[in-house]
mmCIF file of C-alpha atoms and ligand atoms in Angstrom:
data_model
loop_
_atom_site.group_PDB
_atom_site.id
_atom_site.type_symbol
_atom_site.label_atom_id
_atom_site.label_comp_id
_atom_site.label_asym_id
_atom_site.label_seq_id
_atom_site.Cartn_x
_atom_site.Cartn_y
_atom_site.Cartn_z
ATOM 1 C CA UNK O 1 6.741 22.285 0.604
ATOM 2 C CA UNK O 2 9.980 23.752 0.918
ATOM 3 C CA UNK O 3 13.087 21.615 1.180
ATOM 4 C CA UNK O 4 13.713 21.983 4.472
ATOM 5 C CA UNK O 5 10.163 21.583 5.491
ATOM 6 C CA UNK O 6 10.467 17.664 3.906
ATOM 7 C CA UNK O 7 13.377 16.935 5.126
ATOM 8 C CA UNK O 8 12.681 17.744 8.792
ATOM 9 C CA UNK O 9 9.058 15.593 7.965
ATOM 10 C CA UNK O 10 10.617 12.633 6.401
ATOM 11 C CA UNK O 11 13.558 12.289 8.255
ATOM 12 C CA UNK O 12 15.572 14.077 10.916
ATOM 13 C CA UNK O 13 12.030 15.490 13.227
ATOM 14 C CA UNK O 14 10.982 12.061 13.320
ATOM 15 C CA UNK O 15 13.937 9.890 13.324
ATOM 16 C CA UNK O 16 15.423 11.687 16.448
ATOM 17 C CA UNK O 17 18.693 12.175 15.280
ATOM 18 C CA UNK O 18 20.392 14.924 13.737
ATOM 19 C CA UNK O 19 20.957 14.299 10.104
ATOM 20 C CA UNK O 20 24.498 15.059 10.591
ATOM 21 C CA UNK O 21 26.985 12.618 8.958
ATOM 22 C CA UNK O 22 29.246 10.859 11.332
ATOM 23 C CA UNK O 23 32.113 10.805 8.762
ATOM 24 C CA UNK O 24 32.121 12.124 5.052
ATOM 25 C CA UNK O 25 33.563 9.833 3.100
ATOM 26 C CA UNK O 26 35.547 11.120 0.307
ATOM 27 C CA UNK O 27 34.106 10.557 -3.079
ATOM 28 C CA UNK O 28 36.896 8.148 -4.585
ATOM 29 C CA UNK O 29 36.153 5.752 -1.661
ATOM 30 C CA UNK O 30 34.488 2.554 -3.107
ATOM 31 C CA UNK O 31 30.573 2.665 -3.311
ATOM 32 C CA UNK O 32 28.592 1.973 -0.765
ATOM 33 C CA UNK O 33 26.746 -1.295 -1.660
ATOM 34 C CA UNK O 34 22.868 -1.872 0.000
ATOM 35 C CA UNK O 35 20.202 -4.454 -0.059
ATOM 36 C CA UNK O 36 16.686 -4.008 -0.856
ATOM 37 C CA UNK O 37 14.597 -6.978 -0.035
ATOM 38 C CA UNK O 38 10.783 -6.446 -1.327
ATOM 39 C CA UNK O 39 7.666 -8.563 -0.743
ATOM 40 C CA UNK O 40 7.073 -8.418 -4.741
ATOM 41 C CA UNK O 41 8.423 -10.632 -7.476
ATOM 42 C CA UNK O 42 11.379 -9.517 -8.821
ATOM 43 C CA UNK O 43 10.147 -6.612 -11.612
ATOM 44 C CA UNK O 44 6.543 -7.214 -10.847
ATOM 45 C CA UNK O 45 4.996 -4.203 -12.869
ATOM 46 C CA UNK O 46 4.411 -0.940 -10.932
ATOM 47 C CA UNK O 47 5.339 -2.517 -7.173
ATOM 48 C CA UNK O 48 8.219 -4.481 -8.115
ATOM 49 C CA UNK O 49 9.446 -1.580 -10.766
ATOM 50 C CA UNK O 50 8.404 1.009 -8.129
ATOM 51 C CA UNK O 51 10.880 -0.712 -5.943
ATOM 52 C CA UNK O 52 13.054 -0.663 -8.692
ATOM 53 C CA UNK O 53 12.666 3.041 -9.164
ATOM 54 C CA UNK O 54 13.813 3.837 -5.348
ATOM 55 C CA UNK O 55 16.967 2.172 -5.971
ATOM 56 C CA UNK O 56 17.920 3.740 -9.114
ATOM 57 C CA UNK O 57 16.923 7.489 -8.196
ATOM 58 C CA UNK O 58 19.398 6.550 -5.189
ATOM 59 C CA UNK O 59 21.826 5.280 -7.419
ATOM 60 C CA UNK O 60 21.383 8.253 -10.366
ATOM 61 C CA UNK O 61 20.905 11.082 -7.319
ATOM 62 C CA UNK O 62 24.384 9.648 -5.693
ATOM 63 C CA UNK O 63 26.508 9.644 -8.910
ATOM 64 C CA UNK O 64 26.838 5.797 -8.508
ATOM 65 C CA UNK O 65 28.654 6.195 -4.283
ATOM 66 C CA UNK O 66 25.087 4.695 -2.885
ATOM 67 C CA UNK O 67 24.177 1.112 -4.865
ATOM 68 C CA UNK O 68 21.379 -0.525 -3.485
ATOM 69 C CA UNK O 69 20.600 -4.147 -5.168
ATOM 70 C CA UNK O 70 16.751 -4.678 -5.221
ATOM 71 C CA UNK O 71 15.380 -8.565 -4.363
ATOM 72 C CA UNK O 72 12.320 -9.846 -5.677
ATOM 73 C CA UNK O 73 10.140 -11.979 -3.081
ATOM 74 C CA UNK O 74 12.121 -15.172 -2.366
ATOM 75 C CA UNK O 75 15.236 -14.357 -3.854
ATOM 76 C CA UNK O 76 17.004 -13.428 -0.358
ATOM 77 C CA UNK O 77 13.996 -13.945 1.567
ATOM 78 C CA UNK O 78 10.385 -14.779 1.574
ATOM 79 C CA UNK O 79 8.099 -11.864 1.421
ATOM 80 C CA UNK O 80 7.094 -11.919 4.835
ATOM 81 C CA UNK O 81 10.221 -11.797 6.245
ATOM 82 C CA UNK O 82 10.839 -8.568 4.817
ATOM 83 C CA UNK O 83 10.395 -6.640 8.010
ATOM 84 C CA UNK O 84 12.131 -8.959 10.072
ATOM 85 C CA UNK O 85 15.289 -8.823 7.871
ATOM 86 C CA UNK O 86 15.451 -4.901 7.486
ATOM 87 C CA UNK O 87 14.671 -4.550 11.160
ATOM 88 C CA UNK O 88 17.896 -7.050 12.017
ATOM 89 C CA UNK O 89 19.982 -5.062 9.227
ATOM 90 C CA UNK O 90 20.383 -7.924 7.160
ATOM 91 C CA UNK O 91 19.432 -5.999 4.023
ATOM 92 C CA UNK O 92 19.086 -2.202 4.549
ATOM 93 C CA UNK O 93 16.141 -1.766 2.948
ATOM 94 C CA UNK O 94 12.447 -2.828 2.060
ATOM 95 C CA UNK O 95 9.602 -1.774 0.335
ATOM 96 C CA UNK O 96 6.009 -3.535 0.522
ATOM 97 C CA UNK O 97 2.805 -2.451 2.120
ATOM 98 C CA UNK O 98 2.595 -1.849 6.272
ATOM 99 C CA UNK O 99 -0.863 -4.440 6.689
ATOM 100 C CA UNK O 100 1.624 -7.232 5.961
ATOM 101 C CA UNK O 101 3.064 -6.692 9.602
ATOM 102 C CA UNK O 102 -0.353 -6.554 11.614
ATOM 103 C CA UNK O 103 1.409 -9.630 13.405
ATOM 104 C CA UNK O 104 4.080 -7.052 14.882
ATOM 105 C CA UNK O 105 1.464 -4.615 15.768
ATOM 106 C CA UNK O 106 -2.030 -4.467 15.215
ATOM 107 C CA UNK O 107 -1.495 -0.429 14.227
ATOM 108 C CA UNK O 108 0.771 -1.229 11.253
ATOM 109 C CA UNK O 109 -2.558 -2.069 8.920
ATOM 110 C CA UNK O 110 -3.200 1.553 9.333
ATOM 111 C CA UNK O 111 -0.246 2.799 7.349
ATOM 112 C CA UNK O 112 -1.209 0.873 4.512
ATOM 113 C CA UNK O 113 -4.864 1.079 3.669
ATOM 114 C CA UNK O 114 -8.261 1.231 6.076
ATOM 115 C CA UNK O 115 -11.429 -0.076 4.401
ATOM 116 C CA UNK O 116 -14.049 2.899 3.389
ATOM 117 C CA UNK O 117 -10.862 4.720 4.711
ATOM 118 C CA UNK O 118 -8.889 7.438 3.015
ATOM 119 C CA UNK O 119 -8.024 8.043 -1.130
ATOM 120 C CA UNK O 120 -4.562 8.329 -2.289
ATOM 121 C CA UNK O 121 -4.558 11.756 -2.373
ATOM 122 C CA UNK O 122 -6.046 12.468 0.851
ATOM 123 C CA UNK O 123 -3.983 9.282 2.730
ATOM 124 C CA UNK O 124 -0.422 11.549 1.482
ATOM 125 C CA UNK O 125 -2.612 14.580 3.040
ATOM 126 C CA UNK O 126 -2.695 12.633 6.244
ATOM 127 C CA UNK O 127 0.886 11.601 6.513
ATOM 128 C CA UNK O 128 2.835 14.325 5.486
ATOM 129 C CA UNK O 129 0.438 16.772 6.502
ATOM 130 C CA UNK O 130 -2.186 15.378 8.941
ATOM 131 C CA UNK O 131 0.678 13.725 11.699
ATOM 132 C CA UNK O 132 0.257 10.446 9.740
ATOM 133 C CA UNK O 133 3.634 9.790 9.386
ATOM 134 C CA UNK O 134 5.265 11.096 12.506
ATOM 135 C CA UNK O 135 2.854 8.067 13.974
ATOM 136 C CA UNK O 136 4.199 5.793 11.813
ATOM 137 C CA UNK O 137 7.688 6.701 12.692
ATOM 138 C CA UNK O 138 6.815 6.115 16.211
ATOM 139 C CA UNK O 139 5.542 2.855 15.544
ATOM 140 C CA UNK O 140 8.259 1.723 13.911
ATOM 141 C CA UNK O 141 11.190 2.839 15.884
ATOM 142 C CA UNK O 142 11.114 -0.029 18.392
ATOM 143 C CA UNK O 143 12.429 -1.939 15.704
ATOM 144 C CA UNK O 144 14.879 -0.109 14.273
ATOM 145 C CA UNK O 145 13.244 0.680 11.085
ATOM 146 C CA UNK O 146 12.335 4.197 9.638
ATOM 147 C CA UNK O 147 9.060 3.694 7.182
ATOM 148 C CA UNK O 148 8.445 6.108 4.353
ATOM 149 C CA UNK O 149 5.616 6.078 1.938
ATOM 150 C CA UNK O 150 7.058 4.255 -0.913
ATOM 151 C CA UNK O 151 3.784 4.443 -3.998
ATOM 152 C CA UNK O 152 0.335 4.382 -4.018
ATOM 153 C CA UNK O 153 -1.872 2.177 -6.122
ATOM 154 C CA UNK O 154 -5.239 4.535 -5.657
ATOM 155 C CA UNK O 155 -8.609 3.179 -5.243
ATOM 156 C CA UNK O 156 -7.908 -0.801 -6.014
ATOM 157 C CA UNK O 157 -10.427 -3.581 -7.077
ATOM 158 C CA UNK O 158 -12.463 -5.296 -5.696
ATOM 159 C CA UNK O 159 -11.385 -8.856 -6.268
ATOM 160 C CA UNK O 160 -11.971 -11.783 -8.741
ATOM 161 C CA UNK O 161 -15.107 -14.090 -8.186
ATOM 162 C CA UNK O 162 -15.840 -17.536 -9.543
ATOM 163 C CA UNK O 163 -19.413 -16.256 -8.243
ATOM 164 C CA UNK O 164 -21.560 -13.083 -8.491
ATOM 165 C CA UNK O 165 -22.068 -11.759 -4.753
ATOM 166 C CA UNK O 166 -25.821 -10.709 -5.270
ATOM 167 C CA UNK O 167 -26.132 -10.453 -0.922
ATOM 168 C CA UNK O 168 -24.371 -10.537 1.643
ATOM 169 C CA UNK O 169 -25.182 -14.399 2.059
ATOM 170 C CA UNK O 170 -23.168 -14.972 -0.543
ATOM 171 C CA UNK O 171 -19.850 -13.937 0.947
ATOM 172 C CA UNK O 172 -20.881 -16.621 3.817
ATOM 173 C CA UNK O 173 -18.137 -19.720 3.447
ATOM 174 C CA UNK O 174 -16.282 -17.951 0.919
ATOM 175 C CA UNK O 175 -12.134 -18.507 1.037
ATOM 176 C CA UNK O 176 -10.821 -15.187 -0.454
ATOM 177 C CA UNK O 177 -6.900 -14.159 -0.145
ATOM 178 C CA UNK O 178 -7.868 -10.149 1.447
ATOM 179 C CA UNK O 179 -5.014 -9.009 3.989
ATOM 180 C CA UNK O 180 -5.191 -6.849 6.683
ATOM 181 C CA UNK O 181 -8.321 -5.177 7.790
ATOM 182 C CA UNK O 182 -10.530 -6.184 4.714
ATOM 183 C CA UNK O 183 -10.004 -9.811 5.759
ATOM 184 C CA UNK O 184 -11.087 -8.859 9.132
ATOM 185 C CA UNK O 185 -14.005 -7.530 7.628
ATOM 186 C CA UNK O 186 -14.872 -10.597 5.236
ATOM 187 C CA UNK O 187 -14.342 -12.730 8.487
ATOM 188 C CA UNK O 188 -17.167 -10.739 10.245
ATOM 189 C CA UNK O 189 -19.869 -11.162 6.562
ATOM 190 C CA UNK O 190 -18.644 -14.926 7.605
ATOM 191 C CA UNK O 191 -16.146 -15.528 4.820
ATOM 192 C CA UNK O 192 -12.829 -16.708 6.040
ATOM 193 C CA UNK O 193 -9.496 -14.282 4.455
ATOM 194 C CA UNK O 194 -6.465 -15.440 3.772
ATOM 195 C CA UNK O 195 -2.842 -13.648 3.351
ATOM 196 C CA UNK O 196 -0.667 -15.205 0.881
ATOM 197 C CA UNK O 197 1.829 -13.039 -1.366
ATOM 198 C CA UNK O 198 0.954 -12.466 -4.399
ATOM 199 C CA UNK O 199 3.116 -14.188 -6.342
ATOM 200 C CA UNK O 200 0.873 -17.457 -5.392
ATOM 201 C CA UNK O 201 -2.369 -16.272 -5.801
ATOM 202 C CA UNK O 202 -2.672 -17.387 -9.519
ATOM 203 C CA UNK O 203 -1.975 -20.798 -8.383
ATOM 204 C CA UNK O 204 -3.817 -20.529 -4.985
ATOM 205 C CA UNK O 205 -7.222 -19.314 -7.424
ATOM 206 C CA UNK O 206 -7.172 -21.912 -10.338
ATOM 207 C CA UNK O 207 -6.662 -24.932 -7.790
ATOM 208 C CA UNK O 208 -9.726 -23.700 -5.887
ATOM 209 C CA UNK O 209 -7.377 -23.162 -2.630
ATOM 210 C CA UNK O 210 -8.959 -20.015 -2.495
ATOM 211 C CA UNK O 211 -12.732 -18.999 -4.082
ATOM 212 C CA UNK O 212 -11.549 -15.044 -4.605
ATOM 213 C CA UNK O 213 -8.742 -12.606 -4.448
ATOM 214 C CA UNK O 214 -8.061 -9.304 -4.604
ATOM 215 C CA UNK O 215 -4.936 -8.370 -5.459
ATOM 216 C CA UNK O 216 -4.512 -4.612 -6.871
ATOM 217 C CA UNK O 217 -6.218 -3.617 -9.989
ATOM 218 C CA UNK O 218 -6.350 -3.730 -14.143
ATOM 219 C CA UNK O 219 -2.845 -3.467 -14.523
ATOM 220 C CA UNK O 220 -1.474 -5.765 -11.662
ATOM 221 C CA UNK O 221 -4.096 -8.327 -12.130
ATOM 222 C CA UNK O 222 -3.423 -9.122 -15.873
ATOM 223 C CA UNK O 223 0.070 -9.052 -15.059
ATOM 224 C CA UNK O 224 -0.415 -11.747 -12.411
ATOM 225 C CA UNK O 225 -3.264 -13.749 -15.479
ATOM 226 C CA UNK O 226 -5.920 -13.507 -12.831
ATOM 227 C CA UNK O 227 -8.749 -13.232 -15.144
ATOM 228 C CA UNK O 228 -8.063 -16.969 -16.252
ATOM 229 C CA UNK O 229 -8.710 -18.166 -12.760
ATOM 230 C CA UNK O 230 -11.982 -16.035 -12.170
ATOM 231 C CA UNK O 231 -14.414 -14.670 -14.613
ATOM 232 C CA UNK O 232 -16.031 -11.827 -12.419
ATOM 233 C CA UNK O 233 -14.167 -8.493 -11.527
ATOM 234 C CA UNK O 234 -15.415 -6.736 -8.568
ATOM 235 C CA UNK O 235 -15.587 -2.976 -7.653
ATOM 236 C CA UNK O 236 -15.132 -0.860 -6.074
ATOM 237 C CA UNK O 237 -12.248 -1.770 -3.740
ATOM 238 C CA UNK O 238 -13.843 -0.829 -0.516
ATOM 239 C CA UNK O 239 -10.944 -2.690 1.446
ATOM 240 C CA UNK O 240 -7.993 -0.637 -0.228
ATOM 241 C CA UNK O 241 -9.090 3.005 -1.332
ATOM 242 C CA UNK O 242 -5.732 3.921 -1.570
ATOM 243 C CA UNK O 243 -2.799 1.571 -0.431
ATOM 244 C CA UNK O 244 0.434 3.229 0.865
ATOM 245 C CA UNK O 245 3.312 0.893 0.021
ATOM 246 C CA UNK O 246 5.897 0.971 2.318
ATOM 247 C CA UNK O 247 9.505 1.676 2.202
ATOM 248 C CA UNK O 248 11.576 0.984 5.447
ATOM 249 C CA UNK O 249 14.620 2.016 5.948
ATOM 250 C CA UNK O 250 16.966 0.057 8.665
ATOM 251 C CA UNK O 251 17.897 2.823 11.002
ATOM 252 C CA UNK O 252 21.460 2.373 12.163
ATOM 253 C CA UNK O 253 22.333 1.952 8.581
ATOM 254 C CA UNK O 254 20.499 5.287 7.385
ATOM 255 C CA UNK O 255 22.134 7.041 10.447
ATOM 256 C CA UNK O 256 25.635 5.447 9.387
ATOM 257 C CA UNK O 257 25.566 7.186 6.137
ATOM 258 C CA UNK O 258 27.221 10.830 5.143
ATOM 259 C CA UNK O 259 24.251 13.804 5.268
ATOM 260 C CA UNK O 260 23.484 14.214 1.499
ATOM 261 C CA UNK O 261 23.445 10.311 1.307
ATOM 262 C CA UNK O 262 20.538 10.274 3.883
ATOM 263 C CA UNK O 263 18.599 12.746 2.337
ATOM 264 C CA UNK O 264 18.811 11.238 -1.108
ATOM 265 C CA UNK O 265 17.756 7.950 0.298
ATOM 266 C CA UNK O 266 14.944 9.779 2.121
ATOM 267 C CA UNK O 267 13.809 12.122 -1.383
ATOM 268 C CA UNK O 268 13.851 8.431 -3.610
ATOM 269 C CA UNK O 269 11.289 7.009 -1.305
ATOM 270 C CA UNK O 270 8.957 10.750 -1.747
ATOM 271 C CA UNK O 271 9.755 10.636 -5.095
ATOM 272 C CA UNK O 272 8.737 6.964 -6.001
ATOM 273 C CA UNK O 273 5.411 7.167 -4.172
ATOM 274 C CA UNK O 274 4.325 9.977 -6.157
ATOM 275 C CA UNK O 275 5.587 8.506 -9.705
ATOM 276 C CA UNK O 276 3.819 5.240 -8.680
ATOM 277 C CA UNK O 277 0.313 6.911 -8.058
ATOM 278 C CA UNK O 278 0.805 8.348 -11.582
ATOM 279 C CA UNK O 279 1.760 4.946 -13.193
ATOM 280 C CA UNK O 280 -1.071 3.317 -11.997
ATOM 281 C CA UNK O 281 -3.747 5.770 -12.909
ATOM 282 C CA UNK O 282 -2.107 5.900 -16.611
ATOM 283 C CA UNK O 283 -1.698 1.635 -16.668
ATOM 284 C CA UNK O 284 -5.014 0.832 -14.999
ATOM 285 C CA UNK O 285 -7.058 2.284 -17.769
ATOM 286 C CA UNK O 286 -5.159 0.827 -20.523
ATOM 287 C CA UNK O 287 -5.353 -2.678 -19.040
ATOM 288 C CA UNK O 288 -9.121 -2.723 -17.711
ATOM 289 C CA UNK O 289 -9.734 -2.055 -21.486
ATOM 290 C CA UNK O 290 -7.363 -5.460 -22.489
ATOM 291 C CA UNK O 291 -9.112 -7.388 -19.901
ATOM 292 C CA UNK O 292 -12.856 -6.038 -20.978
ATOM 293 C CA UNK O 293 -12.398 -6.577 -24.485
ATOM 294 C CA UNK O 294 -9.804 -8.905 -25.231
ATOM 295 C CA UNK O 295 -9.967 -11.506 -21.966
ATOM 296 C CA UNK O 296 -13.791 -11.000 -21.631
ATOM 297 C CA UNK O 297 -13.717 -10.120 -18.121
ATOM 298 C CA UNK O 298 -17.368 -9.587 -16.412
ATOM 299 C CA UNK O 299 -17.666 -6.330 -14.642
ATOM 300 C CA UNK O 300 -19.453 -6.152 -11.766
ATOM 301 C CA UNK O 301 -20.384 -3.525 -9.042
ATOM 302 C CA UNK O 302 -21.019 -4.728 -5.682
ATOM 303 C CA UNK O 303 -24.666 -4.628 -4.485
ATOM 304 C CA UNK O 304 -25.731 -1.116 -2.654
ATOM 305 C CA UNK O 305 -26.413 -3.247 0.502
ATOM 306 C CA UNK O 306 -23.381 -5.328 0.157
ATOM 307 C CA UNK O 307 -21.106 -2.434 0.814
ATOM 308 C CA UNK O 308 -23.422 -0.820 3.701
ATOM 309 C CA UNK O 309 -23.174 -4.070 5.568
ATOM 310 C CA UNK O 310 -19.366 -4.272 5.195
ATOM 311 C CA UNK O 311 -19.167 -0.371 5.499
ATOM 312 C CA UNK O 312 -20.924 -1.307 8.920
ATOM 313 C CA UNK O 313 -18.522 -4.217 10.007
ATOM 314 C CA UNK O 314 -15.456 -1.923 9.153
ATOM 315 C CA UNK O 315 -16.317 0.444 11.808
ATOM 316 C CA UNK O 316 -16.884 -2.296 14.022
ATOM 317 C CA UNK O 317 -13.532 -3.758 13.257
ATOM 318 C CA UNK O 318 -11.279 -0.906 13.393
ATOM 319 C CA UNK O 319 -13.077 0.085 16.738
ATOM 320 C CA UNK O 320 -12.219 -3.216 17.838
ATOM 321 C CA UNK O 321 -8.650 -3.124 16.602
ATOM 322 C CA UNK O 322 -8.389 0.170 18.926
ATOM 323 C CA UNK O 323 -10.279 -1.323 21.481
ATOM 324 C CA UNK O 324 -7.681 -3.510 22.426
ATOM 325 C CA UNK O 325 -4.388 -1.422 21.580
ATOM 326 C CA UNK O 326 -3.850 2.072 23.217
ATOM 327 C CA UNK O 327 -1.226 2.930 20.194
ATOM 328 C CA UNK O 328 -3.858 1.668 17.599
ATOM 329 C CA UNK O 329 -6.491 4.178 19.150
ATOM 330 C CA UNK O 330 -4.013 7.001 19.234
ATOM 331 C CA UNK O 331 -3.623 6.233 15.304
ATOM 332 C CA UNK O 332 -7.185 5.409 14.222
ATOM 333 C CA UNK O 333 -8.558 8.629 15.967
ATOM 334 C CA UNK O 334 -5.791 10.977 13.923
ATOM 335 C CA UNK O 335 -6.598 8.698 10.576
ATOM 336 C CA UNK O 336 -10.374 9.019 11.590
ATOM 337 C CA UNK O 337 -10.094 12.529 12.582
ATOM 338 C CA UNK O 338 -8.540 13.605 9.596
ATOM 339 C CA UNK O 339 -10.886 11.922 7.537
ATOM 340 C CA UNK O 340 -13.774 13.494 8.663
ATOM 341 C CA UNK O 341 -12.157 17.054 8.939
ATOM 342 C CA UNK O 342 -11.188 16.645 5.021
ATOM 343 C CA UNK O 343 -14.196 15.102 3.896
ATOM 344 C CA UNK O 344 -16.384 18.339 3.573
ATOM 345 C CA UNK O 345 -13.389 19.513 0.698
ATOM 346 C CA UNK O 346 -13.152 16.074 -0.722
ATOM 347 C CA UNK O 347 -16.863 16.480 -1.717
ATOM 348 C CA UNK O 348 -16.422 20.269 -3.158
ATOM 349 C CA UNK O 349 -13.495 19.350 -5.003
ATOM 350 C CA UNK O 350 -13.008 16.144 -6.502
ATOM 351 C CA UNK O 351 -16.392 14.807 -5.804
ATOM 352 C CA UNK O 352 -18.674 17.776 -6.855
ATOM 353 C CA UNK O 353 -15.837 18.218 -10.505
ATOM 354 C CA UNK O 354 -16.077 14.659 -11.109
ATOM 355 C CA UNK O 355 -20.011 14.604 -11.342
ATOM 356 C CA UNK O 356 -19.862 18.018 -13.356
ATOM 357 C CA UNK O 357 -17.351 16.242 -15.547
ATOM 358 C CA UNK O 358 -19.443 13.460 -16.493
ATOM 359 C CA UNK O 359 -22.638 14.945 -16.607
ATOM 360 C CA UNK O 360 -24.323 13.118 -14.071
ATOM 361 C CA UNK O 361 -26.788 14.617 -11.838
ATOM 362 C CA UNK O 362 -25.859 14.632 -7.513
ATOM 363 C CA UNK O 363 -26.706 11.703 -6.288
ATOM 364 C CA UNK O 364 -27.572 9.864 -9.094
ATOM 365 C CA UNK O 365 -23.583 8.594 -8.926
HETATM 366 CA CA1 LIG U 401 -4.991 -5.316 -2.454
#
């Protein structure tokens, strides 16, 4: 897309104002100095370094006049008030994932990942292309915030297991850390979901507060030491097929800022969600290999009829979710639309190449 093309999608179209700068300020004036608060720890491979990225792009793209000082989760404020404190102008900036906020609207979970919903690839389709993101925008503007996608993980896990899940029966009573929709879902199978951040899930799994997380995948999940709280590793990760993190952007401080500052703050948040999709397909593979062989991690698939029955309550969740929010419906039906309208090329391209790849006959995969 041409320049002007993104900037209009990312930033001035949506935003409603004119990217015009208020008052250039000459480049010996002091730096200008920004917070980032993030719902990560501080450095936490590929989120917390993704976070990291934004603000150094800003910093490198700026010759040093735009700082922006990056906070782990705790550090100026607990993970979940991340929105709250970007949205006040406290710091000017966040990045974590949009289902963390379903308590400010029940459409945010959209932004971020729908179960048996969209992959990476076709979830940037949908916002920059599809009207995803203009959505978004809208959603967010009541609260002074302009999101951006931020990274991608792609498909995740499925989730560590004390247990095999052999049925759906087994799911019943089962305490699993799953936020946003996928909880929903496991609440409906008759499991109960919890949303804590990750940086207590290690804890949260080898105490038996929780029987099962999911967190993200290989290379997340031995970063975090999950496998010596759970021996089985579940896939695939019908609940997160391919998580948008977020970046938000406090509004009256984006506005505040000279032109070229705005769109460099607006091209480091394009710019880190692609590098993070690429980090995470290159990491994954090395560290599902480290957990396999080294940690002697059990693999297992979920049952056929596990994932129909919780492809079946997803439908009946997010219909739900819509059900009771006239913004939600607007969202699910341009998510849902768009998934169905790219669907016939997702199976001609990447589905149909992948099974030539490998050799293995349609269907049998
Ligand atoms: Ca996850």
């Amino acid at each position: 897309m041409s320049r002007r093309q993104f900037l209009t999608r990312v930033g001035a179209g949506a935003l409603g104002v004119a990217l015009a700068s208020p008052a250039v300020k000459a480049a010996s004036e002091r730096p200008i100095e920004w917070k980032m608060v993030t719902t990560w720890p501080k450095n936490f491979p590929g989120l917390g370094t993704g976070a990291e990225n934004i603000a150094r792009y800003i910093n490198e793209m700026s010759n040093g006049r735009l700082k922006v000082k990056v906070y782990g989760a705790g550090e100026l404020v607990p993970a979940f008030e991340v929105f709250d404190t970007v949205s006040k102008g406290t710091a000017q900036m966040g990045h974590g994932a949009a289902y963390y906020w379903k308590g400010k609207h029940a459409a945010a979970q959209f932004f971020a990942s729908v179960p048996f919903g969209l992959t990476a690839q076709e979830m940037n389709a949908w916002l920059f292309y599809g009207g995803g993101l203009e959505l978004w925008q809208e959603l967010y503007a009541p609260f002074n915030l302009v999101p951006l996608p931020g990274g991608n993980t792609g498909v995740q896990m499925g989730g560590w297991f004390n247990r095999e899940i052999n049925s759906l029966e087994d799911l019943k009573g089962l305490k699993m850390r799953i936020p946003g929709l996928g909880g929903e879902v496991l609440t409906r199978a008759g499991g109960t979901s919890v949303n804590i951040p990750g940086g207590e899930l290690f804890n949260a799994l080898k105490n038996g507060t929780i029987d099962a997380t999911e967190w993200v995948g290989p290379y997340n999940d031995l970063a975090f030491g999950l496998y010596k709280a759970a021996r089985f590793y579940y896939y695939p990760g019908w609940q997160e097929p391919g998580s948008t993190m977020e970046a938000i952007i406090n509004k009256a401080a984006l506005v505040e800022l000279p032109s070229d500052l705005q769109h460099i703050v607006l091209s480091a948040c394009k710019l880190a969600n692609a590098d993070m999709l690429a980090e995470f397909t290159a990491r994954n593979n090395a560290a599902l290999r480290v957990l396999v062989k080294e940690h002697g991690v059990q693999l297992r698939r979920f049952p056929d009829d596990v994932l129909h029955a919780l492809r079946e309550l997803s439908t009946e969740v997010l219909n739900e979710v819509a059900r009771n929010d006239a913004f939600a419906r607007r969202v699910l039906e341009s998510l849902t639309g768009f998934r169905e309208q790219v669907r016939p090329w997702t199976d001609l391209s990447e589905r149909a190449f992948l099974i030539a790849r490998d050799g293995i006959q349609a269907g049998a995969g």
